[in-house]
PDB file of C-alpha atoms and ligand atoms in Angstrom:
ATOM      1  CA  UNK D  24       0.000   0.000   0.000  1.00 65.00           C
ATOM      2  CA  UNK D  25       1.685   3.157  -1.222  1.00 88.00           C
ATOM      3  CA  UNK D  26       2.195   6.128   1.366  1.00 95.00           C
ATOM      4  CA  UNK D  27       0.010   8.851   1.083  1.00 96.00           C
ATOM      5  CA  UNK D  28       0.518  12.359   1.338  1.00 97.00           C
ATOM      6  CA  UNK D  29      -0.972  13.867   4.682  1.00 97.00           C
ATOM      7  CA  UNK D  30      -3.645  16.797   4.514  1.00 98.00           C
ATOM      8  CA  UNK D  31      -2.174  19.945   6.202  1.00 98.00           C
ATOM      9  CA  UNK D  32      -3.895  19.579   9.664  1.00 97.00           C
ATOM     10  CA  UNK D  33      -5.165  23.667   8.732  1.00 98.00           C
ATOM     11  CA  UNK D  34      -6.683  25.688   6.232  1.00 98.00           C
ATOM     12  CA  UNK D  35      -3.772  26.527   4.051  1.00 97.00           C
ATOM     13  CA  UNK D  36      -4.411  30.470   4.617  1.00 98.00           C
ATOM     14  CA  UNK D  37      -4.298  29.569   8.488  1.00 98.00           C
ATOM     15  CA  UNK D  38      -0.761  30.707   9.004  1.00 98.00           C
ATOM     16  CA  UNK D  39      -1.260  34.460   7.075  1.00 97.00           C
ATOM     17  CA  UNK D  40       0.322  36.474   6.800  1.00 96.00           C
ATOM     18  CA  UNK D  41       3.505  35.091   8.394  1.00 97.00           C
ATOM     19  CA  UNK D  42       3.528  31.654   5.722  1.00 97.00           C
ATOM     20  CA  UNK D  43       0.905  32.673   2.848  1.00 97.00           C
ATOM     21  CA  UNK D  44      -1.482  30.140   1.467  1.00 98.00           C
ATOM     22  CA  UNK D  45       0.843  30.468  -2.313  1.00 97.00           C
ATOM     23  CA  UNK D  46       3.583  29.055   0.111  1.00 97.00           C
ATOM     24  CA  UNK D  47       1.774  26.218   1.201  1.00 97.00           C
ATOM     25  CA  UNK D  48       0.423  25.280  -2.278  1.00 97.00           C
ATOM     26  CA  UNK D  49       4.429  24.780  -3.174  1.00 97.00           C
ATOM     27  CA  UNK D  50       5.766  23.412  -0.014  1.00 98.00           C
ATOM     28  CA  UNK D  51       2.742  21.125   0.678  1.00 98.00           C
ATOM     29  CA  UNK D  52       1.204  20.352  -2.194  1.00 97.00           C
ATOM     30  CA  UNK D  53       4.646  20.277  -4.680  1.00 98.00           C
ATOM     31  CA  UNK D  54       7.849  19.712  -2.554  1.00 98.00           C
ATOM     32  CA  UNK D  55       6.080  17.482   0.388  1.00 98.00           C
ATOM     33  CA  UNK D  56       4.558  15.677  -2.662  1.00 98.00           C
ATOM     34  CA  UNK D  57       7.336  15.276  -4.350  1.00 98.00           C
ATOM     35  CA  UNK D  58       8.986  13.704  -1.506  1.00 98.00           C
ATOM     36  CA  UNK D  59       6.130  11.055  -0.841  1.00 98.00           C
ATOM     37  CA  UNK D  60       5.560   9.957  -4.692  1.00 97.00           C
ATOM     38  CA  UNK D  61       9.677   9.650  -5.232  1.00 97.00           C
ATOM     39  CA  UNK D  62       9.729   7.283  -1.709  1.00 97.00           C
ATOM     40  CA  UNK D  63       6.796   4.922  -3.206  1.00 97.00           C
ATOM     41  CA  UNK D  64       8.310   4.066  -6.341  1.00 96.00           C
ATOM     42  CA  UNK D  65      11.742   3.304  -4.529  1.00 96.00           C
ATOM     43  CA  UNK D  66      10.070   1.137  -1.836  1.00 96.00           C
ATOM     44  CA  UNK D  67       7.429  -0.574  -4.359  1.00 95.00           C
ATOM     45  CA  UNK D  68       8.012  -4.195  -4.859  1.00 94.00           C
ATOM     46  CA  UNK D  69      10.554  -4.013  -2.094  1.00 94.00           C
ATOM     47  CA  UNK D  70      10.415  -5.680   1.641  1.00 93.00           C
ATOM     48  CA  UNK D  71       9.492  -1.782   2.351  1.00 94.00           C
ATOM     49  CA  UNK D  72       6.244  -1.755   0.146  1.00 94.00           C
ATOM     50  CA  UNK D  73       4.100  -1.677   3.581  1.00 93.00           C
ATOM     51  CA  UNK D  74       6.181  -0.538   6.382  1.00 95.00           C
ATOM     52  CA  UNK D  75       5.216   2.785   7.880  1.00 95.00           C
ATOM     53  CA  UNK D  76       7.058   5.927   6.919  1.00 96.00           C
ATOM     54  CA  UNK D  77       9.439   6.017  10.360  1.00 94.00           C
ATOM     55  CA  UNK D  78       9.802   2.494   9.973  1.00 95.00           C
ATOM     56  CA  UNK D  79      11.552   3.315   6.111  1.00 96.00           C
ATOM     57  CA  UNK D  80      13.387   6.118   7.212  1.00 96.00           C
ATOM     58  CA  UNK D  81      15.275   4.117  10.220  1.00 94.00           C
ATOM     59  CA  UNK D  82      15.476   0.634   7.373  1.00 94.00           C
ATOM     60  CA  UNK D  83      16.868   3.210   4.867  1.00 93.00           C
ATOM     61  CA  UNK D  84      20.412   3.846   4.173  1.00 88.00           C
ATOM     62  CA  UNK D  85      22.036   6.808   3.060  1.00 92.00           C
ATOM     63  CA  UNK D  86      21.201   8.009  -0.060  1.00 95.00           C
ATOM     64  CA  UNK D  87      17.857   8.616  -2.280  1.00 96.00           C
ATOM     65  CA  UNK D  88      15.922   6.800  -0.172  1.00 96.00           C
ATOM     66  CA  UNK D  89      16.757   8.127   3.059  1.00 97.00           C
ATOM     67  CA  UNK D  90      16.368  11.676   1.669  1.00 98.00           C
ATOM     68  CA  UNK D  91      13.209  11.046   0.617  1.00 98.00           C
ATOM     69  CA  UNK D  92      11.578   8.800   3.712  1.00 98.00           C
ATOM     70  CA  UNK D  93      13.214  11.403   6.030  1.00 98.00           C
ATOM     71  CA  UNK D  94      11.791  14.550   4.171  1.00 98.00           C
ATOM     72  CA  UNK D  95       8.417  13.123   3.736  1.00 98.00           C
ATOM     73  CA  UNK D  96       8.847  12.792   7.357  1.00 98.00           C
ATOM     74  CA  UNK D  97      10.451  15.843   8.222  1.00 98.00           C
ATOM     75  CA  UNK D  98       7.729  17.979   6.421  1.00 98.00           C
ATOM     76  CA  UNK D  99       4.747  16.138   8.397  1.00 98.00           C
ATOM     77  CA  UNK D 100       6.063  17.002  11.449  1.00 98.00           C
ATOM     78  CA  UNK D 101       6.755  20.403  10.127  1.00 98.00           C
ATOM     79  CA  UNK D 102       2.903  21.291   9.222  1.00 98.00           C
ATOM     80  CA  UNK D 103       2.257  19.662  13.046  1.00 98.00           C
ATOM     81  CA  UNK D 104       4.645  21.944  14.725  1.00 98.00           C
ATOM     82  CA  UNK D 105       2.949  25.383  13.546  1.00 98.00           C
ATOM     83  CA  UNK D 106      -1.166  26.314  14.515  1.00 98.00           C
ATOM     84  CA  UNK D 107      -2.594  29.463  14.091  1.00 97.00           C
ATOM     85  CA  UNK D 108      -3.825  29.331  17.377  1.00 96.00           C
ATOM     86  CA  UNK D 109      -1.561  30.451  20.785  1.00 94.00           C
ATOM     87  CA  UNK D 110      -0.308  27.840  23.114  1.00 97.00           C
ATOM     88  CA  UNK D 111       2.262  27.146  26.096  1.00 97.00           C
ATOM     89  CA  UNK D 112       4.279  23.920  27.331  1.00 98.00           C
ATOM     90  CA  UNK D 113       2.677  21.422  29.583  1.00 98.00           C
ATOM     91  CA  UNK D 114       3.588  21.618  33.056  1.00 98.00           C
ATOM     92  CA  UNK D 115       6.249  19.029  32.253  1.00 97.00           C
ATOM     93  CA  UNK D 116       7.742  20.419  29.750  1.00 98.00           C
ATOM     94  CA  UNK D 117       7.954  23.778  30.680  1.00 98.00           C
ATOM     95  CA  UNK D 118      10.031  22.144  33.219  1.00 98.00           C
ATOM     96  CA  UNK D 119      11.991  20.428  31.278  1.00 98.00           C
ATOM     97  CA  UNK D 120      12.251  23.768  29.148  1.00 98.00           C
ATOM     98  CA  UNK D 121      13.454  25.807  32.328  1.00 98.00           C
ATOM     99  CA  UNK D 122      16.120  23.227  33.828  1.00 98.00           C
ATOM    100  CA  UNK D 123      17.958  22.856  29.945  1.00 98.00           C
ATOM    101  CA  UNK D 124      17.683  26.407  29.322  1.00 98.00           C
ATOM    102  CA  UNK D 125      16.482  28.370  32.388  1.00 98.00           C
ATOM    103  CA  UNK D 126      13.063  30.140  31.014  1.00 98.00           C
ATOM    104  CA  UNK D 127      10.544  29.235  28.016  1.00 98.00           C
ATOM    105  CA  UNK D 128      12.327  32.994  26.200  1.00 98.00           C
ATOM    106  CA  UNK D 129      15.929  31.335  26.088  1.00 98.00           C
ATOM    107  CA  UNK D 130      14.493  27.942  24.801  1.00 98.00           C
ATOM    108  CA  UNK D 131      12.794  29.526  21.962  1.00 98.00           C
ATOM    109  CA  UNK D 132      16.058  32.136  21.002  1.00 98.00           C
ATOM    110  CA  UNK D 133      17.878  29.137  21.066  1.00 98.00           C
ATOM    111  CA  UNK D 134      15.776  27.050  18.652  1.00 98.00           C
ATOM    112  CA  UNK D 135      15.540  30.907  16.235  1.00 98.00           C
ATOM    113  CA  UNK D 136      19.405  30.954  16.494  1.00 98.00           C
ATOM    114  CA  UNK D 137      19.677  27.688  15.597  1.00 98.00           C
ATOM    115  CA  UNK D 138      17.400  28.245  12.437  1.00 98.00           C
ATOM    116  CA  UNK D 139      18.721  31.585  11.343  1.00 97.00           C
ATOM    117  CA  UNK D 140      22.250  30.179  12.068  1.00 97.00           C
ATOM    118  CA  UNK D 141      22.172  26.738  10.327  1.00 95.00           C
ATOM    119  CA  UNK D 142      24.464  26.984   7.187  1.00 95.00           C
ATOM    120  CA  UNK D 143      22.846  26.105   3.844  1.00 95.00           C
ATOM    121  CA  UNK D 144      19.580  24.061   3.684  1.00 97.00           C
ATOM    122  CA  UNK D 145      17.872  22.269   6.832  1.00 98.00           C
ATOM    123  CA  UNK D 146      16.354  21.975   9.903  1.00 98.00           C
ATOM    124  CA  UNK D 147      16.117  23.402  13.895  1.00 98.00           C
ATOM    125  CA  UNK D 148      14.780  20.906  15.897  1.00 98.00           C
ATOM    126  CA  UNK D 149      13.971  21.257  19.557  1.00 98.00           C
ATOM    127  CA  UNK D 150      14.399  17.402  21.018  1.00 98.00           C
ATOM    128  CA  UNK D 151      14.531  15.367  23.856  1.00 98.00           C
ATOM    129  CA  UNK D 152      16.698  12.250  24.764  1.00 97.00           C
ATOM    130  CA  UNK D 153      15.027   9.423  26.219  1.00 96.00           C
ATOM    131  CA  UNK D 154      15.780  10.619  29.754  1.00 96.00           C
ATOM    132  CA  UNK D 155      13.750  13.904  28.825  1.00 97.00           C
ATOM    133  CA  UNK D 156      16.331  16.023  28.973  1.00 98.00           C
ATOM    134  CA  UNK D 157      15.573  18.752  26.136  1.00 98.00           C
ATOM    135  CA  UNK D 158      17.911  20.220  23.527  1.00 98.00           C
ATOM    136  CA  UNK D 159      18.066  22.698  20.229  1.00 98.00           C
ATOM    137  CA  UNK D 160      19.937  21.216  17.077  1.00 98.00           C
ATOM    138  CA  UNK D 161      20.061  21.559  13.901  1.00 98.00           C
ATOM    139  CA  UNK D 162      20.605  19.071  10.892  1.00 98.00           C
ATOM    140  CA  UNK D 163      21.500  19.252   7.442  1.00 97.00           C
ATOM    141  CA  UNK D 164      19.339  18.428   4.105  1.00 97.00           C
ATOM    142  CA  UNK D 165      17.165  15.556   4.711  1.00 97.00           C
ATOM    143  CA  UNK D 166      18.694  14.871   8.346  1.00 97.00           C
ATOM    144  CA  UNK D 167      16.585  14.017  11.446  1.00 97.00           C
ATOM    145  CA  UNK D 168      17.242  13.444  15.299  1.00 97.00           C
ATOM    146  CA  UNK D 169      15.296  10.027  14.471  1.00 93.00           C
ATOM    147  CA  UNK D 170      18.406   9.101  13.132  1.00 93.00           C
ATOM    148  CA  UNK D 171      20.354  10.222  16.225  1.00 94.00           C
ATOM    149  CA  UNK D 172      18.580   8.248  18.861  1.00 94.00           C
ATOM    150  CA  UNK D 173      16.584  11.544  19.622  1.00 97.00           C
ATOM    151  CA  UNK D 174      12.981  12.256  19.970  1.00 98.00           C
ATOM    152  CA  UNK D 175      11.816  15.708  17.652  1.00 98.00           C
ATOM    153  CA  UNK D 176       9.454  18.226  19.751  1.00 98.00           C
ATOM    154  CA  UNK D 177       8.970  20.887  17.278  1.00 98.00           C
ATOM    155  CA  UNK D 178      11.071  21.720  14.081  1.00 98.00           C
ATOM    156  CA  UNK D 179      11.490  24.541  11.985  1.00 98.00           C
ATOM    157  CA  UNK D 180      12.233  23.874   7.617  1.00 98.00           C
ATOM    158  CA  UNK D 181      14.927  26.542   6.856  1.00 98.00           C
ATOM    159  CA  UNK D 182      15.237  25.540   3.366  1.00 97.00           C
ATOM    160  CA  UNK D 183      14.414  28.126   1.074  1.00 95.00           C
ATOM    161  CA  UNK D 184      11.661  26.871  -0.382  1.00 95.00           C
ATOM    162  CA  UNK D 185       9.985  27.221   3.421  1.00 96.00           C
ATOM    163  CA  UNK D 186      10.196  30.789   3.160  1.00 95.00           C
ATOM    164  CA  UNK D 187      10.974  32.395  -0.136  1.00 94.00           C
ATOM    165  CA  UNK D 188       8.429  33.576  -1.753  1.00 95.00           C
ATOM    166  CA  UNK D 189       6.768  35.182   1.441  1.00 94.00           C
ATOM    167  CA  UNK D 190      10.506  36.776   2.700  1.00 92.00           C
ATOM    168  CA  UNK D 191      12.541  36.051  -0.138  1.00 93.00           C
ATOM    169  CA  UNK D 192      16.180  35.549   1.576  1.00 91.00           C
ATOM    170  CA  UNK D 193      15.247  36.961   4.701  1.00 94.00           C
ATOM    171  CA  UNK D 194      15.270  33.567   6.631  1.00 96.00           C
ATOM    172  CA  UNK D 195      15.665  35.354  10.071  1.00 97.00           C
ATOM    173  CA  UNK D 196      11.667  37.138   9.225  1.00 97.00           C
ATOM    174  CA  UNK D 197      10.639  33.850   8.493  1.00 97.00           C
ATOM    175  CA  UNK D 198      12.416  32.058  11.675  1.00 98.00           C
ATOM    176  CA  UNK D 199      11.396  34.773  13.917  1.00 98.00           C
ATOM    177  CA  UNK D 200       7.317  34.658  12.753  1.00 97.00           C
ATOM    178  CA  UNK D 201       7.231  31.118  13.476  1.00 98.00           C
ATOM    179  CA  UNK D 202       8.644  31.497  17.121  1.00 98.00           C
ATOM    180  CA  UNK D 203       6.407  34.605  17.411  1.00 97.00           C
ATOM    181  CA  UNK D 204       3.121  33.366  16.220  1.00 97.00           C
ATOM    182  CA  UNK D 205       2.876  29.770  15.043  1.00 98.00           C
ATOM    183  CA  UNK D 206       4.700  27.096  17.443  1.00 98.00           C
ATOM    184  CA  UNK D 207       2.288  24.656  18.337  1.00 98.00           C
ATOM    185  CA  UNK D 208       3.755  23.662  22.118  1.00 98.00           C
ATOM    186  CA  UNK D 209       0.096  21.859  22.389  1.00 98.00           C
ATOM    187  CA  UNK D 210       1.539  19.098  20.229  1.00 98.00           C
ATOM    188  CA  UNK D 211       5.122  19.625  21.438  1.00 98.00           C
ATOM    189  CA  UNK D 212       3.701  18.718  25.151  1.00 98.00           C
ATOM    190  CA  UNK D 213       1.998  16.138  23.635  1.00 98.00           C
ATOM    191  CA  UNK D 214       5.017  14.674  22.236  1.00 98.00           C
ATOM    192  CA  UNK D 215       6.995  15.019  25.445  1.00 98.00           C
ATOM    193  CA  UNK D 216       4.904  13.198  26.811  1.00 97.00           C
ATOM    194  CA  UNK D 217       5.010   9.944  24.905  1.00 96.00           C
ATOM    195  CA  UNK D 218       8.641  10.513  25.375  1.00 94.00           C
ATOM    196  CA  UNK D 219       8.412  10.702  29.744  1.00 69.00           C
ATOM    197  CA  UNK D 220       5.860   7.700  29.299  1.00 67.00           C
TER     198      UNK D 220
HETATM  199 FE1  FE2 J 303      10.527  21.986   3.146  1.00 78.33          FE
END
């Protein structure tokens, strides 16, 4: 059964003006796609044909299939970690938050320094290790802490293709809307917390 690409979980003008709806119609519906129809002709007819998407990228070794399993992965867990709508960490992570960086303000200038930072194309990931003990980091191209025995929280896509044609090479705009406006720390607790379980 081939993958599918996800629906964004929003109305694709949901995140104006900071990422426009003509964004999301290349990034979703072009790149993301992209990424998802490449990865089911590689895996058809192979022992991969049926296995869940985190399941390929982990099997998958470096290379065209890796890039594409991880960045069909990547970019659904991209479109989970913005919402239009204003949130803050669960109790435990807001914890977690304050004894790795010492308030919820450094933890997020961390995570837009990271972003605005990162050399070439990529992503800023916010993370726990199994222990719970949070992080920032970034990763190149189709790279993901999946791969480095980490567990993602929230992530920010600073390829340009994320950002372009709404702040054409002004990645730092971009970066610093998301940590403004769009972080979703609803599903970021929620995440944590399948981690602590
Ligand atoms: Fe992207």
């Amino acid at each position: 059964m081939a993958l599918t690409l996800p629906a964004l979980p929003y109305a694709p003008d949901a995140l104006e003006p900071h990422i426009s709806a003509h964004t999301l119609s290349f990034h979703h519906g072009k790149h993301h796609n992209a990424y998802v129809t490449n990865l089911n002709k590689m895996i058809d007819g192979t022992p991969l044909a049926d296995a869940p998407l985190d399941e390929i990228v982990k099997a998958a070794t470096p290379g065209p299939m890796f890039n594409n399993a991880a960045q069909a992965w990547n970019h659904t867990f991209y479109w989970e970690s913005m919402s239009p709508e204003a949130s803050t960490p669960s109790a435990p992570l807001a914890a977690a938050i304050d004894a790795a960086f010492g308030s919820l303000e450094a933890a997020v200038k961390a995570l837009s320094d990271a972003a605005v930072g990162h050399f070439g194309s990529g992503w800023a990931w916010l993370v726990a290790d199994s222990a719970g003990v949070v992080s920032v980091m970034s990763t190149h191209d189709a790279d993901l802490p999946l791969a480095h025995g980490l567990h993602a929280l929230l992530v920010i896509d600073v390829w340009e293709h994320a950002y372009y044609l709404d702040h054409q090479n002004l990645r730092a705009a971009y970066v610093t809307a998301i940590c403004e406006s769009l972080l979703n720390w609803n599903r970021a607790s929620e995440r944590y917390a399948a981690v602590a379980a």
